[in-house]
Coordinates of C-alpha atoms in Angstrom, one line a residue:
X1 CA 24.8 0.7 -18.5
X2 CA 22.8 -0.2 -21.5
X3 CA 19.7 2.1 -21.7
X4 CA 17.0 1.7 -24.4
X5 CA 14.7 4.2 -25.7
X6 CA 11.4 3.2 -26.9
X7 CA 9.1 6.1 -25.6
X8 CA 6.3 3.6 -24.7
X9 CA 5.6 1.4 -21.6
X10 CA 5.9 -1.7 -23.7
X11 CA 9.0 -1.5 -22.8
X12 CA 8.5 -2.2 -19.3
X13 CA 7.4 -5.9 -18.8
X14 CA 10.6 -6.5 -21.3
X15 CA 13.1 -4.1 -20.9
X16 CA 15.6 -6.4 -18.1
X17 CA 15.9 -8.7 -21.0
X18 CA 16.9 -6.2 -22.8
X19 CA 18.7 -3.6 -21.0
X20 CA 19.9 -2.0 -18.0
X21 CA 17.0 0.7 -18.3
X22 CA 14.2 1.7 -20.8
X23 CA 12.4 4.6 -21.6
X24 CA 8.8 4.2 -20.7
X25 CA 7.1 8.1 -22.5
X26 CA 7.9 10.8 -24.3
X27 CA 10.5 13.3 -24.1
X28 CA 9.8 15.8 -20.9
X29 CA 10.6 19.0 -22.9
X30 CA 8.7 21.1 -19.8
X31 CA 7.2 20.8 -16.5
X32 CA 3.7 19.2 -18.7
X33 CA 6.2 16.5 -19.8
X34 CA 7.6 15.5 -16.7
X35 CA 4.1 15.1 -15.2
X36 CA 2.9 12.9 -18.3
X37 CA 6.3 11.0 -17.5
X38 CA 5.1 10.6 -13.8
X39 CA 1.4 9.4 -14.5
X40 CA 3.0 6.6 -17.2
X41 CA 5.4 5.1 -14.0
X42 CA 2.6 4.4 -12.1
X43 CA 1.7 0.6 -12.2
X44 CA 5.1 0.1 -13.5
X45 CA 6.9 -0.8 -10.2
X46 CA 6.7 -4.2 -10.6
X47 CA 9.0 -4.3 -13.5
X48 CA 11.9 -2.5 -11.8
X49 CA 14.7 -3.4 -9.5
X50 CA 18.8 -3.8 -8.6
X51 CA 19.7 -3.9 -12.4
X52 CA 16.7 -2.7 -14.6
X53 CA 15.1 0.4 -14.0
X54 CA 12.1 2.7 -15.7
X55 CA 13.1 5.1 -16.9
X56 CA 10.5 8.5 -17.1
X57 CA 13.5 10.6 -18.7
X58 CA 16.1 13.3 -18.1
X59 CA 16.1 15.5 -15.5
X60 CA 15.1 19.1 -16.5
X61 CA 17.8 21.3 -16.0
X62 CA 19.0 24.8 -18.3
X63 CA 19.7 23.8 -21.4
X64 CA 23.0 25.2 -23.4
X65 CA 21.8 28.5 -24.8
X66 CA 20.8 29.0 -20.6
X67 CA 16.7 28.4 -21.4
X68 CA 15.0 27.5 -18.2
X69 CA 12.8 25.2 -18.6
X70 CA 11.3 24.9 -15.1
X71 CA 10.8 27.1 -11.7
X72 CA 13.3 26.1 -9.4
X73 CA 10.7 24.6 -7.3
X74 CA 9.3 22.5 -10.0
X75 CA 12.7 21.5 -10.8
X76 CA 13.1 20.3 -6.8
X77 CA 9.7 18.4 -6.8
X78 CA 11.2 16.5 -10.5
X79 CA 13.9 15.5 -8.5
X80 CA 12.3 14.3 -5.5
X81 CA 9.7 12.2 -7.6
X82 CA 12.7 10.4 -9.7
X83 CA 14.0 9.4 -6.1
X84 CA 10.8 7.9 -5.3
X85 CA 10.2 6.1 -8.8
X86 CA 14.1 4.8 -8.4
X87 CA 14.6 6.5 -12.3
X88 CA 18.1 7.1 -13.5
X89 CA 19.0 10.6 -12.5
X90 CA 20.6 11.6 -16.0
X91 CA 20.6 15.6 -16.4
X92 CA 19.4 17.5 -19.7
X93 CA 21.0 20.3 -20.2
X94 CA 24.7 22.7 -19.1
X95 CA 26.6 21.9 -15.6
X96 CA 28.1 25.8 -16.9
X97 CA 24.5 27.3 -16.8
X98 CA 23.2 26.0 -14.0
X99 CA 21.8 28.1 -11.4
X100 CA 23.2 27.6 -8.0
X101 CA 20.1 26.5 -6.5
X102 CA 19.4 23.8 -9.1
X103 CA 22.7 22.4 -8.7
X104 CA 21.8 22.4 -4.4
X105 CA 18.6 19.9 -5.7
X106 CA 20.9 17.7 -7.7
X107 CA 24.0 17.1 -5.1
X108 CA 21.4 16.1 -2.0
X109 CA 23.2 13.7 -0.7
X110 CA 19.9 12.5 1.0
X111 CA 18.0 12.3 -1.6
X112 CA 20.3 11.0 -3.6
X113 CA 20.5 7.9 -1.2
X114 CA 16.7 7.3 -1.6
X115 CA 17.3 6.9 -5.3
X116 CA 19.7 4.5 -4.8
X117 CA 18.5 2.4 -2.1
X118 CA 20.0 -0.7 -2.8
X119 CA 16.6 -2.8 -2.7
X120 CA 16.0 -1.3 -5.7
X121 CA 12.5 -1.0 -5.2
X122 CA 10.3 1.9 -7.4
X123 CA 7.7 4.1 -6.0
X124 CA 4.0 3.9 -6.4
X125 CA 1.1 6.5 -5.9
X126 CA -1.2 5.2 -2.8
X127 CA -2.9 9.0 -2.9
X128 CA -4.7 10.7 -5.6
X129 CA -5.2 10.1 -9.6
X130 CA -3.7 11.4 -12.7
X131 CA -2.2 14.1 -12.3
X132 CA -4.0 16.0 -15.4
X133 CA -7.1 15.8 -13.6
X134 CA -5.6 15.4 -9.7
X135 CA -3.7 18.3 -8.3
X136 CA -2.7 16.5 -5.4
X137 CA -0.6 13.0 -5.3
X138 CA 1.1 11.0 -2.3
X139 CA 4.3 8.7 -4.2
X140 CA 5.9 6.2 -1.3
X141 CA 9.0 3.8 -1.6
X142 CA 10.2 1.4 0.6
X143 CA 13.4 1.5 1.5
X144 CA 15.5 -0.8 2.7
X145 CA 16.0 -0.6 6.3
X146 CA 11.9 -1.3 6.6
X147 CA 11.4 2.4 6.4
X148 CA 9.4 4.5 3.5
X149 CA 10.3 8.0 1.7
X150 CA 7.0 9.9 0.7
X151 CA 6.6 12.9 -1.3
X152 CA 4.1 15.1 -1.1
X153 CA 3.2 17.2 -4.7
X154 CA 0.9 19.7 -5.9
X155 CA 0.3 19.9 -9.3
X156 CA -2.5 22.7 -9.5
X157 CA -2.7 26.0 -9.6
X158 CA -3.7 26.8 -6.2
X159 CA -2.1 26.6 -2.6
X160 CA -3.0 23.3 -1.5
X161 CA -3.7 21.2 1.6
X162 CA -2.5 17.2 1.2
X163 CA -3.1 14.6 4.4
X164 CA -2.2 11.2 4.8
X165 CA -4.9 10.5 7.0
X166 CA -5.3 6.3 8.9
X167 CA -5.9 4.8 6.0
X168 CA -3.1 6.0 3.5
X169 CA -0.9 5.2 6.2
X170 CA -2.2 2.0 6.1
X171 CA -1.8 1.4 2.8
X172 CA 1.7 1.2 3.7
X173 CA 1.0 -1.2 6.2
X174 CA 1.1 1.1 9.9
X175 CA -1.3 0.3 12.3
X176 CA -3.2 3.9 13.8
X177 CA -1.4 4.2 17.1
X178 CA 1.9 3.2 15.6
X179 CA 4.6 6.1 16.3
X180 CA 6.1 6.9 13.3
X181 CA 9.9 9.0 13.3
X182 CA 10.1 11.7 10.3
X183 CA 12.4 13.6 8.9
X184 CA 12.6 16.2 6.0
X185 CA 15.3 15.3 3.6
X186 CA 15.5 19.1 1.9
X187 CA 15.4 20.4 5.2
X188 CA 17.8 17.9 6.3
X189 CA 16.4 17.7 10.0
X190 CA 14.1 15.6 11.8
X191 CA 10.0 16.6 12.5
X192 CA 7.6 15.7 15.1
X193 CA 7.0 12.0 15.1
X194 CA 3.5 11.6 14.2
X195 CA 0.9 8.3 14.9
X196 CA -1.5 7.7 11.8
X197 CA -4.8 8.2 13.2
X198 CA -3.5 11.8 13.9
X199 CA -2.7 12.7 10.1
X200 CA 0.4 13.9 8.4
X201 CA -0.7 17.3 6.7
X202 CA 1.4 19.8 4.1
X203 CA 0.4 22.6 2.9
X204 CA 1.9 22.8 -0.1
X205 CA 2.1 26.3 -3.0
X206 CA 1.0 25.6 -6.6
X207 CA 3.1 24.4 -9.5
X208 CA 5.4 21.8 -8.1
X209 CA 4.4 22.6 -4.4
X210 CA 6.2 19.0 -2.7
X211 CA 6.9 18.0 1.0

């Protein structure tokens, strides 16, 4: 693996000539970072794939000295989001400091698989705007057995409500009265299948709030 790092998204339309993945923003010292990070890989998609990836940087774990750097929950919804975007899950910080629940988040085996589907395929947002000014986002990736992985994030500071009504849905190309089977990959069980023109809701808490 050859990984280049630029901290721009010049990098992007380049970086497979250059490398096996390339840094596309700044370093993601805290949870404002990793957001920044997230906004940047959006439009991006069509530069990655099997071979050459984004790259939004590390994941945000303790770091030596034990300094947490995000809520547990934030550090869950980082996770889930690098899935999606198919980044390179490469960990900041001490495998001796960290917490049992953030090494839980890091060996889902689930998750993991979404992040290395081998279409190679990088997630996009088809819900919502920046998130500096959007507290809520939608992220979807095909995968490549036909099927999609969608997260679900909240950003803000409240508790928050986030639908993917008929027309997100078919964004992803699913016709109203399709019948759609879902399953929660943290939860690691199966939910009630759900047709578009009936709405997938969350209710999500603030600050890293995902589904």
């Amino acid at each position: 693996l050859f990984s280049l790092c630029g901290w721009s998204s010049w990098y992007a339309p380049v970086g497979a000539s250059l490398g096996n993945s390339w840094r596309i923003g700044p370093d993601d010292n805290n949870w404002d970072g990793v957001l920044k990070n997230i906004d940047i890989m959006n439009g991006l998609q069509k530069y990655a794939g099997p071979g050459g990836w984004n790259d939004p940087c590390l994941l945000l774990s303790r770091t030596w000295s034990g300094q947490q750097r995000m809520t547990e929950l934030q550090t869950r919804a980082q996770f889930s989001m690098w899935a999606v975007l198919a980044a390179p899950l490469l960990i900041s910080g001490s495998v001796l400091n960290m917490t049992a629940e953030t090494l839980t988040t890091y060996s889902n085996k689930e998750v993991i698989a979404v992040n290395q589907d081998v279409a190679g395929h990088q997630g996009w947002r088809i819900q919502g705007g920046a998130l500096a000014e959007s507290a809520g986002n939608i992220w979807a990736k095909p995968l490549s057995d036909g099927s999609f992985a969608l997260v679900f994030l909240n950003v803000g500071t409240e508790e928050l409500k986030l639908t993917c009504d008929e027309n997100c849905f078919a964004s992803l190309g699913f016709n109203p009265s399709e019948l759609l089977t879902l399953r929660d990959l943290w939860a690691h069980a199966p939910l009630a299948d759900v047709r578009p023109k009936d709405h997938l809701v969350a209710q999500l808490p603030p600050a890293g709030g995902h589904f």
